[in-house]
mmCIF file of C-alpha atoms in Angstrom:
data_model
loop_
_atom_site.group_PDB
_atom_site.id
_atom_site.type_symbol
_atom_site.label_atom_id
_atom_site.label_comp_id
_atom_site.label_asym_id
_atom_site.label_seq_id
_atom_site.Cartn_x
_atom_site.Cartn_y
_atom_site.Cartn_z
ATOM 1 C CA MET A 1 -16.681 10.547 23.734
ATOM 2 C CA GLN A 2 -16.982 7.181 21.577
ATOM 3 C CA THR A 3 -16.383 4.071 23.804
ATOM 4 C CA MET A 4 -13.044 2.118 22.767
ATOM 5 C CA ASN A 5 -13.130 -1.572 21.546
ATOM 6 C CA THR A 6 -12.448 -3.785 19.514
ATOM 7 C CA LYS A 7 -15.285 -3.675 17.091
ATOM 8 C CA GLN A 8 -16.128 0.131 16.070
ATOM 9 C CA PRO A 9 -12.853 1.368 15.250
ATOM 10 C CA TYR A 10 -12.620 4.596 17.277
ATOM 11 C CA ARG A 11 -12.053 7.736 14.926
ATOM 12 C CA ILE A 12 -9.514 10.681 15.782
ATOM 13 C CA LYS A 13 -10.369 13.777 13.984
ATOM 14 C CA THR A 14 -7.349 16.444 14.379
ATOM 15 C CA ILE A 15 -4.044 16.216 15.732
ATOM 16 C CA SER A 16 -4.643 18.074 18.305
ATOM 17 C CA GLU A 17 -7.617 15.383 19.878
ATOM 18 C CA PHE A 18 -4.074 12.397 18.731
ATOM 19 C CA HIS A 19 -2.035 14.419 20.995
ATOM 20 C CA ARG A 20 -4.898 14.326 24.037
ATOM 21 C CA LEU A 21 -5.448 10.477 24.043
ATOM 22 C CA ARG A 22 -1.071 9.668 23.914
ATOM 23 C CA GLY A 23 -1.092 12.484 26.586
ATOM 24 C CA LEU A 24 1.216 15.136 24.531
ATOM 25 C CA PRO A 25 1.077 18.096 25.146
ATOM 26 C CA LYS A 26 -1.409 20.199 22.390
ATOM 27 C CA PRO A 27 0.304 20.358 18.867
ATOM 28 C CA GLU A 28 2.569 23.719 18.014
ATOM 29 C CA HIS A 29 0.888 23.249 14.106
ATOM 30 C CA PRO A 30 -3.262 22.456 14.419
ATOM 31 C CA LEU A 31 -2.691 19.790 10.952
ATOM 32 C CA ILE A 32 0.211 19.240 11.143
ATOM 33 C CA SER A 33 2.758 16.685 14.104
ATOM 34 C CA VAL A 34 6.639 15.540 14.441
ATOM 35 C CA ILE A 35 5.941 12.996 17.513
ATOM 36 C CA ASN A 36 8.374 11.501 19.556
ATOM 37 C CA VAL A 37 7.549 8.473 20.056
ATOM 38 C CA GLU A 38 9.061 8.327 23.582
ATOM 39 C CA SER A 39 6.699 11.065 24.884
ATOM 40 C CA ILE A 40 3.679 9.487 23.666
ATOM 41 C CA ASN A 41 1.470 7.425 26.797
ATOM 42 C CA HIS A 42 0.311 4.041 26.546
ATOM 43 C CA LEU A 43 -3.139 3.261 25.572
ATOM 44 C CA PRO A 44 -5.684 4.016 27.925
ATOM 45 C CA ASN A 45 -6.812 0.932 28.660
ATOM 46 C CA ASP A 46 -4.336 -2.540 27.767
ATOM 47 C CA GLU A 47 -7.057 -3.980 25.480
ATOM 48 C CA PRO A 48 -6.319 -4.058 21.417
ATOM 49 C CA ALA A 49 -8.309 -1.353 19.647
ATOM 50 C CA ASN A 50 -9.071 -0.413 16.491
ATOM 51 C CA PHE A 51 -8.396 3.158 15.157
ATOM 52 C CA VAL A 52 -9.240 5.075 11.648
ATOM 53 C CA PHE A 53 -7.729 9.145 11.162
ATOM 54 C CA ASP A 54 -8.941 11.456 9.604
ATOM 55 C CA PHE A 55 -5.021 12.857 9.097
ATOM 56 C CA TYR A 56 -2.380 10.970 6.931
ATOM 57 C CA SER A 57 0.374 9.586 9.292
ATOM 58 C CA ILE A 58 4.120 8.479 8.425
ATOM 59 C CA SER A 59 5.497 6.474 11.766
ATOM 60 C CA LEU A 60 9.414 5.526 11.727
ATOM 61 C CA LYS A 61 8.753 2.713 14.865
ATOM 62 C CA ARG A 62 11.432 0.607 16.739
ATOM 63 C CA ASN A 63 11.006 -1.547 20.145
ATOM 64 C CA CYS A 64 6.879 -0.206 20.167
ATOM 65 C CA ASN A 65 6.253 -2.845 22.546
ATOM 66 C CA CYS A 66 2.932 -3.405 20.593
ATOM 67 C CA LYS A 67 1.285 -5.375 17.621
ATOM 68 C CA PHE A 68 -0.048 -3.114 14.420
ATOM 69 C CA ARG A 69 -2.270 -4.958 12.913
ATOM 70 C CA TYR A 70 -3.714 -3.407 9.241
ATOM 71 C CA GLY A 71 -5.014 -5.289 6.396
ATOM 72 C CA GLN A 72 -5.881 -8.365 8.635
ATOM 73 C CA GLN A 73 -2.284 -8.861 9.260
ATOM 74 C CA GLN A 74 -0.163 -8.177 12.391
ATOM 75 C CA TYR A 75 3.344 -7.168 13.514
ATOM 76 C CA ASP A 76 6.053 -6.281 15.984
ATOM 77 C CA PHE A 77 7.839 -3.383 15.636
ATOM 78 C CA ASP A 78 11.383 -5.272 16.785
ATOM 79 C CA GLU A 79 13.532 -3.686 14.088
ATOM 80 C CA GLY A 80 13.189 -0.030 12.730
ATOM 81 C CA VAL A 81 10.104 0.104 10.140
ATOM 82 C CA MET A 82 7.785 2.711 8.878
ATOM 83 C CA PHE A 83 5.512 2.024 6.446
ATOM 84 C CA PHE A 84 2.282 4.993 6.023
ATOM 85 C CA ILE A 85 -1.565 5.912 6.251
ATOM 86 C CA ALA A 86 -3.351 7.666 4.663
ATOM 87 C CA PRO A 87 -6.955 9.021 6.082
ATOM 88 C CA ASN A 88 -10.140 6.254 6.694
ATOM 89 C CA GLN A 89 -7.749 3.461 6.531
ATOM 90 C CA VAL A 90 -8.390 1.041 9.585
ATOM 91 C CA PHE A 91 -5.956 -0.124 12.262
ATOM 92 C CA GLY A 92 -5.579 -1.680 15.083
ATOM 93 C CA ILE A 93 -2.602 -1.678 17.842
ATOM 94 C CA GLU A 94 -2.219 -5.045 20.950
ATOM 95 C CA PRO A 95 0.077 -3.568 23.831
ATOM 96 C CA GLY A 96 2.148 -5.633 24.364
ATOM 97 C CA ASN A 97 3.148 -6.904 27.988
ATOM 98 C CA ASP A 98 7.206 -6.488 27.864
ATOM 99 C CA GLU A 99 8.111 -2.869 29.613
ATOM 100 C CA THR A 100 11.420 -3.412 29.825
ATOM 101 C CA LEU A 101 12.014 -1.847 25.280
ATOM 102 C CA LYS A 102 12.721 1.351 25.138
ATOM 103 C CA LYS A 103 10.273 1.851 22.400
ATOM 104 C CA SER A 104 11.853 4.838 19.678
ATOM 105 C CA GLY A 105 10.862 6.576 16.597
ATOM 106 C CA TYR A 106 9.074 9.490 15.103
ATOM 107 C CA MET A 107 5.935 9.639 13.968
ATOM 108 C CA LEU A 108 4.577 12.653 11.582
ATOM 109 C CA LEU A 109 0.716 14.163 11.410
ATOM 110 C CA ILE A 110 -0.226 15.264 7.912
ATOM 111 C CA HIS A 111 -3.248 16.951 7.780
ATOM 112 C CA PRO A 112 -4.973 17.228 3.724
ATOM 113 C CA ASP A 113 -6.042 20.218 5.225
ATOM 114 C CA PHE A 114 -2.143 21.310 5.092
ATOM 115 C CA LEU A 115 -2.091 20.771 1.884
ATOM 116 C CA TRP A 116 -5.035 22.159 0.012
ATOM 117 C CA ASN A 117 -3.802 24.490 -2.583
ATOM 118 C CA SER A 118 -0.469 23.254 -3.273
ATOM 119 C CA PRO A 119 0.075 19.947 -5.651
ATOM 120 C CA LEU A 120 0.883 17.210 -3.290
ATOM 121 C CA ALA A 121 -2.484 17.767 -2.405
ATOM 122 C CA LYS A 122 -3.567 15.870 -5.739
ATOM 123 C CA THR A 123 -0.123 13.581 -6.456
ATOM 124 C CA ILE A 124 -0.162 12.481 -2.462
ATOM 125 C CA LYS A 125 -3.093 10.148 -2.925
ATOM 126 C CA GLN A 126 -0.126 8.332 -5.975
ATOM 127 C CA TYR A 127 2.473 7.341 -3.723
ATOM 128 C CA GLU A 128 1.112 3.471 -3.685
ATOM 129 C CA TYR A 129 2.825 2.044 0.049
ATOM 130 C CA PHE A 130 0.114 4.879 1.380
ATOM 131 C CA GLY A 131 -1.813 1.245 0.714
ATOM 132 C CA TYR A 132 0.298 -1.465 1.416
ATOM 133 C CA SER A 133 -0.246 -3.759 3.295
ATOM 134 C CA VAL A 134 1.458 -4.112 6.725
ATOM 135 C CA HIS A 135 4.004 -7.056 6.726
ATOM 136 C CA GLU A 136 5.089 -5.449 3.338
ATOM 137 C CA ALA A 137 5.679 -2.257 5.274
ATOM 138 C CA LEU A 138 8.849 -0.648 5.113
ATOM 139 C CA PHE A 139 12.540 -2.220 6.258
ATOM 140 C CA LEU A 140 14.649 0.496 6.437
ATOM 141 C CA SER A 141 18.983 0.404 7.519
ATOM 142 C CA ASP A 142 20.052 2.718 10.013
ATOM 143 C CA LYS A 143 21.983 4.513 7.812
ATOM 144 C CA GLU A 144 17.808 5.790 5.631
ATOM 145 C CA GLU A 145 16.096 6.386 9.356
ATOM 146 C CA THR A 146 18.713 9.030 9.788
ATOM 147 C CA THR A 147 17.651 9.601 6.366
ATOM 148 C CA ILE A 148 13.740 9.917 7.087
ATOM 149 C CA ILE A 149 14.238 11.527 11.131
ATOM 150 C CA ASN A 150 16.893 14.624 9.665
ATOM 151 C CA MET A 151 13.528 15.492 7.529
ATOM 152 C CA MET A 152 11.080 14.890 9.883
ATOM 153 C CA GLN A 153 12.625 17.267 12.282
ATOM 154 C CA ASN A 154 13.451 19.685 9.339
ATOM 155 C CA MET A 155 9.735 19.399 9.333
ATOM 156 C CA GLU A 156 9.274 20.155 13.344
ATOM 157 C CA GLN A 157 11.507 22.891 13.340
ATOM 158 C CA GLU A 158 10.183 25.041 10.055
ATOM 159 C CA TYR A 159 6.848 24.826 12.232
ATOM 160 C CA ARG A 160 7.923 25.884 15.712
ATOM 161 C CA SER A 161 9.468 28.537 13.833
ATOM 162 C CA ASN A 162 7.498 31.964 13.715
ATOM 163 C CA ILE A 163 5.456 31.029 10.554
ATOM 164 C CA ASP A 164 5.954 33.093 7.676
ATOM 165 C CA LYS A 165 4.237 32.973 4.110
ATOM 166 C CA PHE A 166 7.589 30.600 3.132
ATOM 167 C CA SER A 167 6.561 27.917 5.919
ATOM 168 C CA GLN A 168 3.833 26.202 3.787
ATOM 169 C CA ASP A 169 5.768 25.772 0.620
ATOM 170 C CA ILE A 170 9.202 24.934 2.477
ATOM 171 C CA ILE A 171 7.587 22.217 4.101
ATOM 172 C CA ILE A 172 5.138 20.882 1.753
ATOM 173 C CA ALA A 173 9.316 20.763 -0.532
ATOM 174 C CA GLN A 174 10.504 18.536 2.668
ATOM 175 C CA LEU A 175 7.749 16.452 2.360
ATOM 176 C CA GLU A 176 7.893 15.762 -1.391
ATOM 177 C CA LEU A 177 11.062 14.595 -0.860
ATOM 178 C CA LEU A 178 10.736 12.515 1.838
ATOM 179 C CA PHE A 179 8.473 10.669 -0.162
ATOM 180 C CA ASN A 180 10.807 10.535 -2.925
ATOM 181 C CA TYR A 181 13.495 8.982 -0.601
ATOM 182 C CA ALA A 182 10.488 6.573 0.286
ATOM 183 C CA ASP A 183 9.885 4.930 -2.785
ATOM 184 C CA ARG A 184 13.146 4.895 -3.696
ATOM 185 C CA PHE A 185 13.748 2.325 -0.013
ATOM 186 C CA TYR A 186 10.956 0.637 -1.529
ATOM 187 C CA HIS A 187 12.889 0.577 -4.921
ATOM 188 C CA ARG A 188 15.380 -0.974 -3.281
ATOM 189 C CA GLN A 189 13.495 -2.780 -0.768
ATOM 190 C CA PHE A 190 12.061 -4.536 -3.949
ATOM 191 C CA ILE A 191 15.458 -5.566 -5.262
ATOM 192 C CA THR A 192 16.732 -7.535 -2.419
ATOM 193 C CA ARG A 193 13.444 -8.983 -1.282
ATOM 194 C CA LYS A 194 13.220 -11.047 -4.765
ATOM 195 C CA ILE A 195 12.517 -14.057 -2.539
ATOM 196 C CA THR A 196 9.620 -12.890 -1.407
ATOM 197 C CA ASN A 197 8.506 -11.971 -5.086
ATOM 198 C CA HIS A 198 8.857 -14.895 -6.781
ATOM 199 C CA GLN A 199 7.017 -16.483 -4.586
ATOM 200 C CA ILE A 200 3.825 -13.830 -5.412
ATOM 201 C CA LEU A 201 4.715 -14.297 -8.861
ATOM 202 C CA ASN A 202 4.159 -18.596 -8.361
ATOM 203 C CA ARG A 203 1.455 -17.904 -6.406
ATOM 204 C CA LEU A 204 0.295 -15.480 -9.086
ATOM 205 C CA GLU A 205 0.533 -18.435 -11.681
ATOM 206 C CA GLU A 206 -1.803 -21.476 -9.512
ATOM 207 C CA ILE A 207 -3.858 -18.542 -8.439
ATOM 208 C CA LEU A 208 -4.469 -17.815 -12.797
ATOM 209 C CA ALA A 209 -4.238 -21.750 -13.851
ATOM 210 C CA GLU A 210 -6.750 -22.479 -11.210
ATOM 211 C CA TYR A 211 -8.986 -19.780 -12.303
ATOM 212 C CA PHE A 212 -8.701 -20.219 -15.600
ATOM 213 C CA ASN A 213 -9.271 -24.373 -15.972
ATOM 214 C CA SER A 214 -12.351 -23.758 -14.428
ATOM 215 C CA ASP A 215 -15.723 -23.182 -15.107
ATOM 216 C CA THR A 216 -15.457 -19.557 -13.445
ATOM 217 C CA LEU A 217 -14.140 -17.590 -15.801
ATOM 218 C CA ALA A 218 -17.426 -18.282 -17.883
ATOM 219 C CA LYS A 219 -19.145 -16.872 -15.339
ATOM 220 C CA LYS A 220 -17.329 -13.945 -13.685
ATOM 221 C CA GLY A 221 -14.888 -13.466 -17.139
ATOM 222 C CA LEU A 222 -11.399 -12.391 -16.482
ATOM 223 C CA PRO A 223 -9.690 -12.155 -12.730
ATOM 224 C CA THR A 224 -9.553 -8.732 -11.875
ATOM 225 C CA VAL A 225 -5.887 -7.379 -10.546
ATOM 226 C CA HIS A 226 -8.884 -6.536 -6.849
ATOM 227 C CA TYR A 227 -9.559 -9.750 -7.201
ATOM 228 C CA ILE A 228 -5.897 -11.295 -7.563
ATOM 229 C CA ALA A 229 -4.476 -9.018 -4.614
ATOM 230 C CA GLU A 230 -7.040 -9.789 -2.565
ATOM 231 C CA VAL A 231 -6.345 -13.575 -2.736
ATOM 232 C CA LEU A 232 -2.733 -13.091 -2.607
ATOM 233 C CA ASN A 233 -3.068 -10.999 0.887
ATOM 234 C CA VAL A 234 -1.454 -8.160 -0.565
ATOM 235 C CA SER A 235 -2.474 -4.897 -2.119
ATOM 236 C CA PRO A 236 -3.158 -3.702 -5.982
ATOM 237 C CA GLY A 237 -0.577 -1.197 -5.836
ATOM 238 C CA TYR A 238 1.958 -3.354 -4.048
ATOM 239 C CA LEU A 239 1.668 -6.287 -6.894
ATOM 240 C CA SER A 240 1.671 -4.513 -9.778
ATOM 241 C CA GLY A 241 4.777 -2.731 -7.756
ATOM 242 C CA SER A 242 6.304 -6.422 -7.359
ATOM 243 C CA LEU A 243 5.561 -7.821 -10.312
ATOM 244 C CA LYS A 244 6.911 -4.922 -12.339
ATOM 245 C CA THR A 245 10.006 -5.420 -11.133
ATOM 246 C CA LEU A 246 10.729 -8.661 -11.564
ATOM 247 C CA THR A 247 8.783 -9.026 -14.977
ATOM 248 C CA GLY A 248 8.947 -5.762 -16.150
ATOM 249 C CA GLN A 249 5.199 -6.326 -16.479
ATOM 250 C CA SER A 250 2.207 -5.588 -14.496
ATOM 251 C CA THR A 251 -0.932 -7.768 -12.742
ATOM 252 C CA GLN A 252 -3.053 -6.680 -15.459
ATOM 253 C CA GLN A 253 -0.657 -7.563 -18.181
ATOM 254 C CA HIS A 254 0.360 -11.217 -16.680
ATOM 255 C CA ILE A 255 -3.399 -12.168 -16.768
ATOM 256 C CA HIS A 256 -3.831 -11.237 -20.404
ATOM 257 C CA ASP A 257 -1.396 -12.997 -21.059
ATOM 258 C CA LYS A 258 -2.763 -16.154 -18.814
ATOM 259 C CA LEU A 259 -5.835 -15.306 -21.578
ATOM 260 C CA ILE A 260 -3.382 -15.436 -24.534
ATOM 261 C CA GLU A 261 -2.544 -18.537 -23.685
ATOM 262 C CA LYS A 262 -5.471 -20.693 -23.030
ATOM 263 C CA ALA A 263 -7.257 -18.313 -25.851
ATOM 264 C CA LYS A 264 -3.920 -20.960 -28.534
ATOM 265 C CA GLU A 265 -4.830 -24.005 -26.755
ATOM 266 C CA LYS A 266 -8.487 -23.905 -27.638
ATOM 267 C CA LEU A 267 -8.457 -22.377 -31.531
ATOM 268 C CA SER A 268 -4.880 -24.974 -32.313
ATOM 269 C CA THR A 269 -6.276 -28.364 -30.060
ATOM 270 C CA THR A 270 -10.453 -27.792 -30.221
ATOM 271 C CA GLY A 271 -12.844 -26.855 -33.186
ATOM 272 C CA LEU A 272 -14.653 -24.539 -31.175
ATOM 273 C CA SER A 273 -15.046 -21.563 -33.130
ATOM 274 C CA VAL A 274 -14.568 -18.324 -32.230
ATOM 275 C CA SER A 275 -17.161 -17.197 -30.622
ATOM 276 C CA GLU A 276 -17.528 -20.558 -28.671
ATOM 277 C CA ILE A 277 -13.631 -20.047 -27.584
ATOM 278 C CA ALA A 278 -14.541 -16.116 -26.427
ATOM 279 C CA TYR A 279 -17.394 -17.044 -24.356
ATOM 280 C CA GLN A 280 -15.777 -19.803 -22.859
ATOM 281 C CA LEU A 281 -13.745 -16.904 -21.840
ATOM 282 C CA GLY A 282 -15.825 -14.674 -19.992
ATOM 283 C CA PHE A 283 -16.286 -12.495 -23.100
ATOM 284 C CA GLU A 284 -19.638 -11.047 -23.794
ATOM 285 C CA HIS A 285 -18.628 -9.823 -27.317
ATOM 286 C CA PRO A 286 -16.541 -12.068 -29.036
ATOM 287 C CA GLN A 287 -15.230 -9.225 -31.291
ATOM 288 C CA SER A 288 -13.783 -7.715 -28.343
ATOM 289 C CA PHE A 289 -12.017 -11.448 -27.602
ATOM 290 C CA SER A 290 -10.655 -10.905 -31.403
ATOM 291 C CA LYS A 291 -9.782 -7.525 -30.063
ATOM 292 C CA LEU A 292 -7.777 -8.553 -27.587
ATOM 293 C CA PHE A 293 -6.321 -11.673 -29.429
ATOM 294 C CA LYS A 294 -4.773 -9.330 -32.460
ATOM 295 C CA THR A 295 -3.476 -6.718 -30.428
ATOM 296 C CA LYS A 296 -1.830 -9.629 -27.868
ATOM 297 C CA THR A 297 -0.606 -11.709 -31.137
ATOM 298 C CA ASN A 298 -0.746 -9.336 -33.826
ATOM 299 C CA GLN A 299 -3.312 -12.473 -35.654
ATOM 300 C CA SER A 300 -6.515 -12.718 -35.568
ATOM 301 C CA PRO A 301 -7.827 -16.048 -33.756
ATOM 302 C CA LEU A 302 -9.330 -17.293 -37.184
ATOM 303 C CA GLY A 303 -5.368 -16.004 -38.140
ATOM 304 C CA PHE A 304 -3.329 -18.132 -36.134
ATOM 305 C CA ARG A 305 -6.201 -21.698 -36.270
ATOM 306 C CA GLN A 306 -5.328 -21.657 -40.075
ATOM 307 C CA SER A 307 -1.388 -21.190 -39.501
ATOM 308 C CA PHE A 308 -2.162 -24.543 -37.342
ATOM 309 C CA ASN A 309 -3.566 -26.121 -40.763
#
């Protein structure tokens, strides 16, 4: 058996193995399980442990008496939060010291094999919240918690019943409904957390300004969305989702806007040729720069320059 420690993640390959590790009865279905958090035993030791699942995990927890580490962030389960972990993502659990807390909530575990031969097998990867960093977990109201729990319990009731040829389709339909509700709740969270989004936007502007005003642009080319998200310590999906809600533009569009702004500055205030400006802006081929500039402004770089003369 693998040794649990903070360096090497402990891989849990099956839902049955998860049940054994956490002192739960054998799952009634090998590929899907709804677990009441109150029934989960503490970790077998008091040290923090890192884990990787080979299955999807959707958690709704409260007062869990532990710290959860994911994406280099730490989160306390002191209120109703929900988050999503895809297979092969590393996360850590650090047990707390307060034994008086009454943990509550539900976990839904789904093995990818359960989705086999269904459209959801592909579309599940499109739900951005499976990539969100933990400090952007989904905060739920009491009413929203009830909605999610009811759907999890419906799925549990279905696989506990006599399995027939309709069971998988019914459970997958419930899963898709749950994901659609989560999308709705995340959108609500984006709207109600505009201060956080404004802070991200302000920080994005600072990062882009610093990048475009240094020689990094000429050396490395345009910053990627992944690079920007990493500096901001959020996932690319969350960053673009926040910016879309706030400004109607994706991260890539913000990067291009900053590029065009810088290009216009150089075209109107320097005597550099279009090719020289293109190289300074990180383009290997001036034609690529000219094409992007015209797409964004409906003018060629030279046409824009001439409008100032």
